[in-house]
Structures are given as structure tokens and as C-alpha cells.
Amino acid sequence: VALLFVTPIIGVYMAVRLVLPVCPDWVLQALGFVSLFTAILGAGLSIVQTDARRFFAYQFISHAAMVMVGFPLNPPISLTGALCLGFSVALSLAGQGLVLRALEARFGRLTMTSFRGLYDSSPPLAICFLLTGLGSVGFPGTLGFIAAEMLAGGAVGANPLVGVVMIVAAALNGIAVVRVYFLLF
């Protein structure tokens, strides 16, 4: 129930409708900086987690922060990319969270301290985990790829440093997803 409540990222939509139209520039720049820092920190922390629930929480935090990075940027393409990324992340992380919950229902609390080898006992869950995980980080051929490309293109056009940090955060999230896949399955 909690997963279905938080994955639509309602705070992002409220920020777009209520804060963005009336907010001064310095507030938007501060929001962008804090969001960029949160995205890179969440991505870095998701790599080193040994518990599947904590991994998912840090992935969620990092992706939600990457969505918020696109709001203070000037090009409209970055705002459009941020909203598309929010939609993509909501779908992908909801699926990934449901897969992790299904695995926990079958095998108990999932720790990632050693290789678990769960692919033999549940191949459909392994495939779903990989597809939803790669979709959330913007793997080519997914909706997340289009959204991440739009957001990164707008960010690089507005400020190249912001674009590079966003790409690093996305790469760290991708490394974390593949690491967890190999440890669990």
C-alpha cells in the first residue's frame, strides 16, 4: 500500500502546479542545487547498500531528486523531460518495488552480502526486475530513455556542469541496478 501511495511522486506535481509559477529565481536555483546533490548522494548510497529495501529507497530518492532538477532549468525541454521522467520513474519503480516485495514474500528479507542465485527458482521475477530497473535508469528502448535524454539535453544546454552531474547520477543508478541484479539472481 505504501508503495502505491508514494510512487506517483505527488510532491513533484504539486511543486509544478503551485511553486513553479510564482517562485523567484533564487529559490528555483536553490531547489535545483539541493535536488542535484540529493540525486548524486542517493545514487551513491544505493550502490553500497546490503539490504534490498534500503537499495530501493535510495534509488527512489535519487530518481525523485533527478525529476526535481529539471524544474529550475530554463529550456522548456528540460521541464518536459522532468515530467516525462517522473511518469517513467513512477511506473518503473512501482514495478521494481513489487518485484522486490514478491521476492521477499518467497524468500524472506533480502540481504545482498553474497550471491543468492534466485534466478533458478524465479526467472520471471528476475526478468521483470531487470526490465523495470533498466527502465528506471533510462536504458535505450524505454520511456525512461526518452525522458532522460530530454532532461539531460536541457540541462547541458542550460548549464554543462549540471548536465554532467545528472549523467553521473544516472550512471551510478544504472550500476546499482545491475549490481543488485547480479547479487540477487
JSON list of C-alpha atoms in Angstrom, two decimals:
[
{"chain": "A", "resi": 1, "resn": "VAL", "atom": "CA", "xyz": [0.00, 0.00, 0.00]},
{"chain": "A", "resi": 2, "resn": "ALA", "atom": "CA", "xyz": [2.82, 2.40, 0.82]},
{"chain": "A", "resi": 3, "resn": "LEU", "atom": "CA", "xyz": [4.50, 1.68, -2.49]},
{"chain": "A", "resi": 4, "resn": "LEU", "atom": "CA", "xyz": [1.39, 2.56, -4.45]},
{"chain": "A", "resi": 5, "resn": "PHE", "atom": "CA", "xyz": [0.96, 5.71, -2.38]},
{"chain": "A", "resi": 6, "resn": "VAL", "atom": "CA", "xyz": [4.43, 7.21, -2.89]},
{"chain": "A", "resi": 7, "resn": "THR", "atom": "CA", "xyz": [5.42, 6.13, -6.40]},
{"chain": "A", "resi": 8, "resn": "PRO", "atom": "CA", "xyz": [3.32, 8.72, -8.28]},
{"chain": "A", "resi": 9, "resn": "ILE", "atom": "CA", "xyz": [5.61, 11.37, -6.68]},
{"chain": "A", "resi": 10, "resn": "ILE", "atom": "CA", "xyz": [2.73, 13.68, -5.83]},
{"chain": "A", "resi": 11, "resn": "GLY", "atom": "CA", "xyz": [5.06, 16.29, -4.35]},
{"chain": "A", "resi": 12, "resn": "VAL", "atom": "CA", "xyz": [6.60, 16.83, -7.78]},
{"chain": "A", "resi": 13, "resn": "TYR", "atom": "CA", "xyz": [3.24, 17.56, -9.36]},
{"chain": "A", "resi": 14, "resn": "MET", "atom": "CA", "xyz": [2.32, 19.90, -6.51]},
{"chain": "A", "resi": 15, "resn": "ALA", "atom": "CA", "xyz": [5.62, 21.75, -6.97]},
{"chain": "A", "resi": 16, "resn": "VAL", "atom": "CA", "xyz": [4.95, 22.18, -10.68]},
{"chain": "A", "resi": 17, "resn": "ARG", "atom": "CA", "xyz": [1.43, 23.49, -10.18]},
{"chain": "A", "resi": 18, "resn": "LEU", "atom": "CA", "xyz": [1.87, 25.58, -7.02]},
{"chain": "A", "resi": 19, "resn": "VAL", "atom": "CA", "xyz": [5.51, 26.64, -6.58]},
{"chain": "A", "resi": 20, "resn": "LEU", "atom": "CA", "xyz": [6.96, 26.93, -10.06]},
{"chain": "A", "resi": 21, "resn": "PRO", "atom": "CA", "xyz": [4.71, 29.71, -11.43]},
{"chain": "A", "resi": 22, "resn": "VAL", "atom": "CA", "xyz": [5.17, 32.17, -8.53]},
{"chain": "A", "resi": 23, "resn": "CYS", "atom": "CA", "xyz": [8.63, 31.34, -7.23]},
{"chain": "A", "resi": 24, "resn": "PRO", "atom": "CA", "xyz": [11.63, 33.73, -7.58]},
{"chain": "A", "resi": 25, "resn": "ASP", "atom": "CA", "xyz": [14.70, 32.55, -9.50]},
{"chain": "A", "resi": 26, "resn": "TRP", "atom": "CA", "xyz": [16.95, 32.15, -6.47]},
{"chain": "A", "resi": 27, "resn": "VAL", "atom": "CA", "xyz": [14.52, 29.71, -4.85]},
{"chain": "A", "resi": 28, "resn": "LEU", "atom": "CA", "xyz": [14.41, 27.63, -8.03]},
{"chain": "A", "resi": 29, "resn": "GLN", "atom": "CA", "xyz": [18.21, 27.61, -8.24]},
{"chain": "A", "resi": 30, "resn": "ALA", "atom": "CA", "xyz": [18.48, 26.53, -4.60]},
{"chain": "A", "resi": 31, "resn": "LEU", "atom": "CA", "xyz": [15.90, 23.79, -5.26]},
{"chain": "A", "resi": 32, "resn": "GLY", "atom": "CA", "xyz": [17.92, 22.63, -8.27]},
{"chain": "A", "resi": 33, "resn": "PHE", "atom": "CA", "xyz": [21.18, 22.54, -6.31]},
{"chain": "A", "resi": 34, "resn": "VAL", "atom": "CA", "xyz": [19.68, 20.61, -3.40]},
{"chain": "A", "resi": 35, "resn": "SER", "atom": "CA", "xyz": [17.97, 18.23, -5.81]},
{"chain": "A", "resi": 36, "resn": "LEU", "atom": "CA", "xyz": [21.20, 17.64, -7.73]},
{"chain": "A", "resi": 37, "resn": "PHE", "atom": "CA", "xyz": [23.07, 16.92, -4.52]},
{"chain": "A", "resi": 38, "resn": "THR", "atom": "CA", "xyz": [20.31, 14.56, -3.38]},
{"chain": "A", "resi": 39, "resn": "ALA", "atom": "CA", "xyz": [20.31, 12.74, -6.72]},
{"chain": "A", "resi": 40, "resn": "ILE", "atom": "CA", "xyz": [24.05, 12.07, -6.63]},
{"chain": "A", "resi": 41, "resn": "LEU", "atom": "CA", "xyz": [24.02, 11.17, -2.92]},
{"chain": "A", "resi": 42, "resn": "GLY", "atom": "CA", "xyz": [21.07, 8.77, -3.30]},
{"chain": "A", "resi": 43, "resn": "ALA", "atom": "CA", "xyz": [22.70, 7.13, -6.32]},
{"chain": "A", "resi": 44, "resn": "GLY", "atom": "CA", "xyz": [25.97, 6.70, -4.47]},
{"chain": "A", "resi": 45, "resn": "LEU", "atom": "CA", "xyz": [24.28, 5.27, -1.41]},
{"chain": "A", "resi": 46, "resn": "SER", "atom": "CA", "xyz": [22.22, 2.83, -3.46]},
{"chain": "A", "resi": 47, "resn": "ILE", "atom": "CA", "xyz": [25.43, 1.25, -4.75]},
{"chain": "A", "resi": 48, "resn": "VAL", "atom": "CA", "xyz": [26.75, 0.32, -1.31]},
{"chain": "A", "resi": 49, "resn": "GLN", "atom": "CA", "xyz": [23.55, -1.00, 0.29]},
{"chain": "A", "resi": 50, "resn": "THR", "atom": "CA", "xyz": [23.40, -4.55, 1.59]},
{"chain": "A", "resi": 51, "resn": "ASP", "atom": "CA", "xyz": [19.63, -4.62, 2.10]},
{"chain": "A", "resi": 52, "resn": "ALA", "atom": "CA", "xyz": [17.18, -4.70, -0.81]},
{"chain": "A", "resi": 53, "resn": "ARG", "atom": "CA", "xyz": [14.69, -2.38, 0.88]},
{"chain": "A", "resi": 54, "resn": "ARG", "atom": "CA", "xyz": [17.33, 0.27, 1.52]},
{"chain": "A", "resi": 55, "resn": "PHE", "atom": "CA", "xyz": [18.58, -0.09, -2.04]},
{"chain": "A", "resi": 56, "resn": "PHE", "atom": "CA", "xyz": [15.07, 0.56, -3.34]},
{"chain": "A", "resi": 57, "resn": "ALA", "atom": "CA", "xyz": [14.58, 3.54, -1.02]},
{"chain": "A", "resi": 58, "resn": "TYR", "atom": "CA", "xyz": [17.81, 5.22, -2.14]},
{"chain": "A", "resi": 59, "resn": "GLN", "atom": "CA", "xyz": [17.01, 4.52, -5.80]},
{"chain": "A", "resi": 60, "resn": "PHE", "atom": "CA", "xyz": [13.62, 6.13, -5.30]},
{"chain": "A", "resi": 61, "resn": "ILE", "atom": "CA", "xyz": [15.11, 9.17, -3.58]},
{"chain": "A", "resi": 62, "resn": "SER", "atom": "CA", "xyz": [17.72, 9.60, -6.30]},
{"chain": "A", "resi": 63, "resn": "HIS", "atom": "CA", "xyz": [15.20, 9.36, -9.12]},
{"chain": "A", "resi": 64, "resn": "ALA", "atom": "CA", "xyz": [12.73, 11.72, -7.46]},
{"chain": "A", "resi": 65, "resn": "ALA", "atom": "CA", "xyz": [15.53, 14.24, -6.98]},
{"chain": "A", "resi": 66, "resn": "MET", "atom": "CA", "xyz": [16.55, 13.94, -10.64]},
{"chain": "A", "resi": 67, "resn": "VAL", "atom": "CA", "xyz": [12.99, 14.78, -11.60]},
{"chain": "A", "resi": 68, "resn": "MET", "atom": "CA", "xyz": [13.16, 17.90, -9.44]},
{"chain": "A", "resi": 69, "resn": "VAL", "atom": "CA", "xyz": [16.45, 19.01, -11.06]},
{"chain": "A", "resi": 70, "resn": "GLY", "atom": "CA", "xyz": [14.67, 19.79, -14.32]},
{"chain": "A", "resi": 71, "resn": "PHE", "atom": "CA", "xyz": [12.33, 22.42, -12.88]},
{"chain": "A", "resi": 72, "resn": "PRO", "atom": "CA", "xyz": [14.69, 25.39, -12.38]},
{"chain": "A", "resi": 73, "resn": "LEU", "atom": "CA", "xyz": [16.39, 24.96, -15.76]},
{"chain": "A", "resi": 74, "resn": "ASN", "atom": "CA", "xyz": [15.38, 27.49, -18.40]},
{"chain": "A", "resi": 75, "resn": "PRO", "atom": "CA", "xyz": [14.78, 25.39, -21.53]},
{"chain": "A", "resi": 76, "resn": "PRO", "atom": "CA", "xyz": [11.22, 24.06, -21.76]},
{"chain": "A", "resi": 77, "resn": "ILE", "atom": "CA", "xyz": [12.65, 20.75, -22.96]},
{"chain": "A", "resi": 78, "resn": "SER", "atom": "CA", "xyz": [14.14, 20.14, -19.51]},
{"chain": "A", "resi": 79, "resn": "LEU", "atom": "CA", "xyz": [10.81, 20.73, -17.79]},
{"chain": "A", "resi": 80, "resn": "THR", "atom": "CA", "xyz": [9.10, 18.41, -20.26]},
{"chain": "A", "resi": 81, "resn": "GLY", "atom": "CA", "xyz": [11.84, 15.82, -19.72]},
{"chain": "A", "resi": 82, "resn": "ALA", "atom": "CA", "xyz": [11.47, 16.13, -15.96]},
{"chain": "A", "resi": 83, "resn": "LEU", "atom": "CA", "xyz": [7.73, 15.49, -16.12]},
{"chain": "A", "resi": 84, "resn": "CYS", "atom": "CA", "xyz": [8.20, 12.55, -18.50]},
{"chain": "A", "resi": 85, "resn": "LEU", "atom": "CA", "xyz": [10.91, 11.17, -16.24]},
{"chain": "A", "resi": 86, "resn": "GLY", "atom": "CA", "xyz": [8.55, 11.46, -13.27]},
{"chain": "A", "resi": 87, "resn": "PHE", "atom": "CA", "xyz": [5.96, 9.39, -15.13]},
{"chain": "A", "resi": 88, "resn": "SER", "atom": "CA", "xyz": [8.55, 6.84, -16.23]},
{"chain": "A", "resi": 89, "resn": "VAL", "atom": "CA", "xyz": [10.09, 6.55, -12.77]},
{"chain": "A", "resi": 90, "resn": "ALA", "atom": "CA", "xyz": [6.68, 6.10, -11.19]},
{"chain": "A", "resi": 91, "resn": "LEU", "atom": "CA", "xyz": [5.93, 3.16, -13.47]},
{"chain": "A", "resi": 92, "resn": "SER", "atom": "CA", "xyz": [9.36, 1.59, -13.34]},
{"chain": "A", "resi": 93, "resn": "LEU", "atom": "CA", "xyz": [9.96, 1.88, -9.62]},
{"chain": "A", "resi": 94, "resn": "ALA", "atom": "CA", "xyz": [6.45, 0.68, -8.81]},
{"chain": "A", "resi": 95, "resn": "GLY", "atom": "CA", "xyz": [7.18, -2.45, -10.81]},
{"chain": "A", "resi": 96, "resn": "GLN", "atom": "CA", "xyz": [10.61, -2.86, -9.28]},
{"chain": "A", "resi": 97, "resn": "GLY", "atom": "CA", "xyz": [9.22, -2.45, -5.78]},
{"chain": "A", "resi": 98, "resn": "LEU", "atom": "CA", "xyz": [6.51, -5.02, -6.44]},
{"chain": "A", "resi": 99, "resn": "VAL", "atom": "CA", "xyz": [9.12, -7.48, -7.74]},
{"chain": "A", "resi": 100, "resn": "LEU", "atom": "CA", "xyz": [11.26, -6.95, -4.64]},
{"chain": "A", "resi": 101, "resn": "ARG", "atom": "CA", "xyz": [8.22, -7.46, -2.43]},
{"chain": "A", "resi": 102, "resn": "ALA", "atom": "CA", "xyz": [7.30, -10.66, -4.28]},
{"chain": "A", "resi": 103, "resn": "LEU", "atom": "CA", "xyz": [10.84, -11.93, -3.78]},
{"chain": "A", "resi": 104, "resn": "GLU", "atom": "CA", "xyz": [10.68, -11.10, -0.08]},
{"chain": "A", "resi": 105, "resn": "ALA", "atom": "CA", "xyz": [7.38, -12.95, 0.21]},
{"chain": "A", "resi": 106, "resn": "ARG", "atom": "CA", "xyz": [9.00, -16.06, -1.25]},
{"chain": "A", "resi": 107, "resn": "PHE", "atom": "CA", "xyz": [12.48, -15.96, 0.27]},
{"chain": "A", "resi": 108, "resn": "GLY", "atom": "CA", "xyz": [12.28, -13.69, 3.32]},
{"chain": "A", "resi": 109, "resn": "ARG", "atom": "CA", "xyz": [14.26, -10.49, 3.91]},
{"chain": "A", "resi": 110, "resn": "LEU", "atom": "CA", "xyz": [16.72, -9.99, 1.05]},
{"chain": "A", "resi": 111, "resn": "THR", "atom": "CA", "xyz": [20.27, -9.17, 2.03]},
{"chain": "A", "resi": 112, "resn": "MET", "atom": "CA", "xyz": [22.89, -8.57, -0.59]},
{"chain": "A", "resi": 113, "resn": "THR", "atom": "CA", "xyz": [26.03, -9.69, 1.20]},
{"chain": "A", "resi": 114, "resn": "SER", "atom": "CA", "xyz": [26.58, -12.69, -1.07]},
{"chain": "A", "resi": 115, "resn": "PHE", "atom": "CA", "xyz": [25.28, -14.09, -4.33]},
{"chain": "A", "resi": 116, "resn": "ARG", "atom": "CA", "xyz": [21.78, -15.52, -3.80]},
{"chain": "A", "resi": 117, "resn": "GLY", "atom": "CA", "xyz": [21.16, -17.31, -7.11]},
{"chain": "A", "resi": 118, "resn": "LEU", "atom": "CA", "xyz": [17.40, -16.74, -7.18]},
{"chain": "A", "resi": 119, "resn": "TYR", "atom": "CA", "xyz": [17.13, -16.91, -10.98]},
{"chain": "A", "resi": 120, "resn": "ASP", "atom": "CA", "xyz": [16.70, -20.69, -11.00]},
{"chain": "A", "resi": 121, "resn": "SER", "atom": "CA", "xyz": [13.69, -20.55, -8.71]},
{"chain": "A", "resi": 122, "resn": "SER", "atom": "CA", "xyz": [12.00, -17.45, -10.18]},
{"chain": "A", "resi": 123, "resn": "PRO", "atom": "CA", "xyz": [13.09, -16.48, -13.71]},
{"chain": "A", "resi": 124, "resn": "PRO", "atom": "CA", "xyz": [10.05, -14.26, -14.47]},
{"chain": "A", "resi": 125, "resn": "LEU", "atom": "CA", "xyz": [10.77, -12.13, -11.41]},
{"chain": "A", "resi": 126, "resn": "ALA", "atom": "CA", "xyz": [14.40, -11.80, -12.46]},
{"chain": "A", "resi": 127, "resn": "ILE", "atom": "CA", "xyz": [13.40, -10.62, -15.93]},
{"chain": "A", "resi": 128, "resn": "CYS", "atom": "CA", "xyz": [10.85, -8.17, -14.50]},
{"chain": "A", "resi": 129, "resn": "PHE", "atom": "CA", "xyz": [13.39, -6.81, -12.03]},
{"chain": "A", "resi": 130, "resn": "LEU", "atom": "CA", "xyz": [15.94, -6.23, -14.77]},
{"chain": "A", "resi": 131, "resn": "LEU", "atom": "CA", "xyz": [13.45, -4.63, -17.17]},
{"chain": "A", "resi": 132, "resn": "THR", "atom": "CA", "xyz": [11.95, -2.30, -14.57]},
{"chain": "A", "resi": 133, "resn": "GLY", "atom": "CA", "xyz": [15.37, -1.43, -13.17]},
{"chain": "A", "resi": 134, "resn": "LEU", "atom": "CA", "xyz": [16.84, -0.61, -16.55]},
{"chain": "A", "resi": 135, "resn": "GLY", "atom": "CA", "xyz": [13.69, 1.28, -17.49]},
{"chain": "A", "resi": 136, "resn": "SER", "atom": "CA", "xyz": [14.06, 3.47, -14.42]},
{"chain": "A", "resi": 137, "resn": "VAL", "atom": "CA", "xyz": [17.66, 4.42, -15.26]},
{"chain": "A", "resi": 138, "resn": "GLY", "atom": "CA", "xyz": [16.91, 5.25, -18.89]},
{"chain": "A", "resi": 139, "resn": "PHE", "atom": "CA", "xyz": [18.04, 2.20, -20.84]},
{"chain": "A", "resi": 140, "resn": "PRO", "atom": "CA", "xyz": [17.56, 2.64, -24.62]},
{"chain": "A", "resi": 141, "resn": "GLY", "atom": "CA", "xyz": [14.19, 1.48, -25.86]},
{"chain": "A", "resi": 142, "resn": "THR", "atom": "CA", "xyz": [12.29, 2.50, -22.73]},
{"chain": "A", "resi": 143, "resn": "LEU", "atom": "CA", "xyz": [10.25, 5.58, -21.88]},
{"chain": "A", "resi": 144, "resn": "GLY", "atom": "CA", "xyz": [12.92, 6.45, -19.32]},
{"chain": "A", "resi": 145, "resn": "PHE", "atom": "CA", "xyz": [15.49, 6.77, -22.10]},
{"chain": "A", "resi": 146, "resn": "ILE", "atom": "CA", "xyz": [13.48, 9.41, -23.93]},
{"chain": "A", "resi": 147, "resn": "ALA", "atom": "CA", "xyz": [12.78, 11.33, -20.73]},
{"chain": "A", "resi": 148, "resn": "ALA", "atom": "CA", "xyz": [16.39, 11.16, -19.51]},
{"chain": "A", "resi": 149, "resn": "GLU", "atom": "CA", "xyz": [17.63, 12.28, -22.92]},
{"chain": "A", "resi": 150, "resn": "MET", "atom": "CA", "xyz": [15.29, 15.29, -22.92]},
{"chain": "A", "resi": 151, "resn": "LEU", "atom": "CA", "xyz": [16.23, 16.21, -19.36]},
{"chain": "A", "resi": 152, "resn": "ALA", "atom": "CA", "xyz": [19.97, 15.80, -19.91]},
{"chain": "A", "resi": 153, "resn": "GLY", "atom": "CA", "xyz": [19.82, 17.74, -23.18]},
{"chain": "A", "resi": 154, "resn": "GLY", "atom": "CA", "xyz": [18.04, 20.62, -21.49]},
{"chain": "A", "resi": 155, "resn": "ALA", "atom": "CA", "xyz": [20.40, 20.52, -18.53]},
{"chain": "A", "resi": 156, "resn": "VAL", "atom": "CA", "xyz": [23.55, 20.54, -20.68]},
{"chain": "A", "resi": 157, "resn": "GLY", "atom": "CA", "xyz": [22.09, 23.43, -22.70]},
{"chain": "A", "resi": 158, "resn": "ALA", "atom": "CA", "xyz": [21.39, 25.45, -19.55]},
{"chain": "A", "resi": 159, "resn": "ASN", "atom": "CA", "xyz": [24.48, 24.53, -17.53]},
{"chain": "A", "resi": 160, "resn": "PRO", "atom": "CA", "xyz": [27.00, 21.89, -18.67]},
{"chain": "A", "resi": 161, "resn": "LEU", "atom": "CA", "xyz": [28.11, 21.10, -15.11]},
{"chain": "A", "resi": 162, "resn": "VAL", "atom": "CA", "xyz": [24.54, 20.29, -14.05]},
{"chain": "A", "resi": 163, "resn": "GLY", "atom": "CA", "xyz": [24.20, 18.03, -17.10]},
{"chain": "A", "resi": 164, "resn": "VAL", "atom": "CA", "xyz": [27.40, 16.16, -16.30]},
{"chain": "A", "resi": 165, "resn": "VAL", "atom": "CA", "xyz": [26.40, 15.62, -12.66]},
{"chain": "A", "resi": 166, "resn": "MET", "atom": "CA", "xyz": [22.97, 14.35, -13.76]},
{"chain": "A", "resi": 167, "resn": "ILE", "atom": "CA", "xyz": [24.58, 11.91, -16.18]},
{"chain": "A", "resi": 168, "resn": "VAL", "atom": "CA", "xyz": [26.91, 10.68, -13.42]},
{"chain": "A", "resi": 169, "resn": "ALA", "atom": "CA", "xyz": [23.93, 10.17, -11.10]},
{"chain": "A", "resi": 170, "resn": "ALA", "atom": "CA", "xyz": [22.09, 8.20, -13.79]},
{"chain": "A", "resi": 171, "resn": "ALA", "atom": "CA", "xyz": [25.20, 6.09, -14.40]},
{"chain": "A", "resi": 172, "resn": "LEU", "atom": "CA", "xyz": [25.54, 5.36, -10.68]},
{"chain": "A", "resi": 173, "resn": "ASN", "atom": "CA", "xyz": [21.88, 4.33, -10.55]},
{"chain": "A", "resi": 174, "resn": "GLY", "atom": "CA", "xyz": [22.46, 2.01, -13.50]},
{"chain": "A", "resi": 175, "resn": "ILE", "atom": "CA", "xyz": [25.49, 0.45, -11.83]},
{"chain": "A", "resi": 176, "resn": "ALA", "atom": "CA", "xyz": [23.46, -0.09, -8.66]},
{"chain": "A", "resi": 177, "resn": "VAL", "atom": "CA", "xyz": [20.61, -1.81, -10.54]},
{"chain": "A", "resi": 178, "resn": "VAL", "atom": "CA", "xyz": [22.96, -4.18, -12.36]},
{"chain": "A", "resi": 179, "resn": "ARG", "atom": "CA", "xyz": [24.89, -4.89, -9.14]},
{"chain": "A", "resi": 180, "resn": "VAL", "atom": "CA", "xyz": [21.72, -5.81, -7.27]},
{"chain": "A", "resi": 181, "resn": "TYR", "atom": "CA", "xyz": [20.50, -7.93, -10.17]},
{"chain": "A", "resi": 182, "resn": "PHE", "atom": "CA", "xyz": [23.74, -9.93, -10.16]},
{"chain": "A", "resi": 183, "resn": "LEU", "atom": "CA", "xyz": [23.72, -10.32, -6.39]},
{"chain": "A", "resi": 184, "resn": "LEU", "atom": "CA", "xyz": [20.09, -11.47, -6.19]},
{"chain": "A", "resi": 185, "resn": "PHE", "atom": "CA", "xyz": [19.74, -13.51, -9.35]}
]
